[in-house]
Amino acid sequence: MAAVTELSFLLFALINNIHAEERITIRYEGGSYTFNPPKEANFCLISRFVGEEKLLLWNTSALWSENSTVPEDLKQRLSVGSVNNISSYMIQNLTHSDSSQNQEECWTEGKVTSEKDISLTVCKTEDEDKVIPVRLGGTVDLPCEGAADNLDIQWLMIDSRYQEEIWTKVFEDSTPSVMDNIKGVKTISALHLSNFMPTTFQQYICLVMNQQQCVSSHPVQVRLQEELMYHSVEETAVLQCNVTDFGDDQPPVWKKWNLKRSSDTDPGQQYLGQNNSLVFSSLTLNHSGVFYCSKTLVTVRAYWLVVCPKFAPPAVELFSEGDDVTLRCRNWEEGMWYLWFMKSNKTGGRIFNTYNIRSDLRRMNIFSLNGSLVISNVSLEDTGEYWCAVLDSDLQCVSTTKILLKYREPFGIHFTLYTVRNSLLSGLLVILCVVVVAVIQRSRRGEQRSAETES
């Protein structure tokens, strides 16, 4: 035992000259945390920092001896396991008092071969994951739900270098952070992220703290938003993949995930792109699906390709500036999905999903109701082609509607037709009124004659 004590003091003397990498892990009250020393280690020392003082919790080579340093409360919750001849040490039934800075130091043949600084945070509650889609180069505010003015907020992001769930701080001392691959600014409780690139799509977590105690945690997953593309059968589709940031010469790998519920177990199909793009020269309805472009295991672009039957003859909808226009989607029924697309001269003929127009261009007040598209306060910028795609329960396109939204010229042919139509309607209304009055007068004369005859 004396040798073990001497070795412990030697370790504490050496540890000041060894840099250990801090690993942040989050657990929840009533849960557990496991220390997994390396297989080749002869023994490990587990220590805990209390302020500036470091206390030895236990030595794995003398865990249950009479002179063991394991605190009594911790000893009752400590269990030892083994998987593939590798020992592990689990602390069960975690409480707030287990939140601490810990250090794992392992020795092999008289030398320190492994050292970890582990920051263990035990939270009271865990919120459900919130998923937020972001476009490439886009900006997003990640909310910290449950935050209050009198509580501290801590933002962390997952560290993808480790297989286990290890977190790193986005901010130090509430200062703006510019990391290797992410720009973050904390505004009140939200995390403002800008210029998102493929390598920065991460999982974040917000910890709501009351002094040193974690009250609740709120995980947020930021994923690549699919770009919605519309095509008709027999057309050509080109899916672009920008991989200029990746230096190797390997072509990008495209993977398709079918949207049909009957294909949930289908692992999908893989394609090799040419010149960083995937080209379909003659589309069919079966080409519909979600395509991911990946390079060196990083998803670079994602597309949701919607392929629909060919258009029927288009309908024409006329408007004057300031009108409210309702565009109706044919063949839509309850239980089906629908998507609206727009192509206008303002966008150079490019097709936009109308919901993205609202969020990106911020010039149209668009909302959907019962399969219809309602555009309030229409302006000249809203002229163009509007397409409605009706999707079944498997998100496969079954029908499509094309509507031309055209401006009613005050003195053009449409205005003339409109004026003539109104004039005809007004004339017919006058004639109808005259006929009704004549019928009423004739009926009254007949009644008077009948009364005179009876008398």
Coordinates of C-alpha atoms in Angstrom, one line a residue, residues 316-321 323 406-424:
V316 CA -55.2 32.5 -66.6
E317 CA -55.7 34.7 -63.5
L318 CA -55.9 38.5 -63.9
F319 CA -55.2 41.0 -61.2
S320 CA -54.9 44.7 -60.5
E321 CA -52.3 46.0 -58.0
D323 CA -55.8 42.8 -55.1
K406 CA -51.1 38.3 -65.4
Y407 CA -51.5 42.0 -64.7
R408 CA -54.7 43.6 -66.0
E409 CA -53.6 46.5 -68.2
P410 CA -55.7 49.6 -67.5
F411 CA -56.0 50.4 -71.2
G412 CA -55.0 47.1 -72.8
I413 CA -56.9 44.2 -74.2
H414 CA -57.6 42.6 -70.9
F415 CA -58.9 46.0 -69.5
T416 CA -61.1 46.3 -72.6
L417 CA -62.5 42.8 -72.2
Y418 CA -63.0 43.5 -68.6
T419 CA -64.8 46.8 -69.4
V420 CA -67.0 45.2 -72.1
R421 CA -67.8 42.3 -69.7
N422 CA -68.8 44.8 -67.0
S423 CA -70.9 46.9 -69.5
L424 CA -72.7 43.8 -70.7

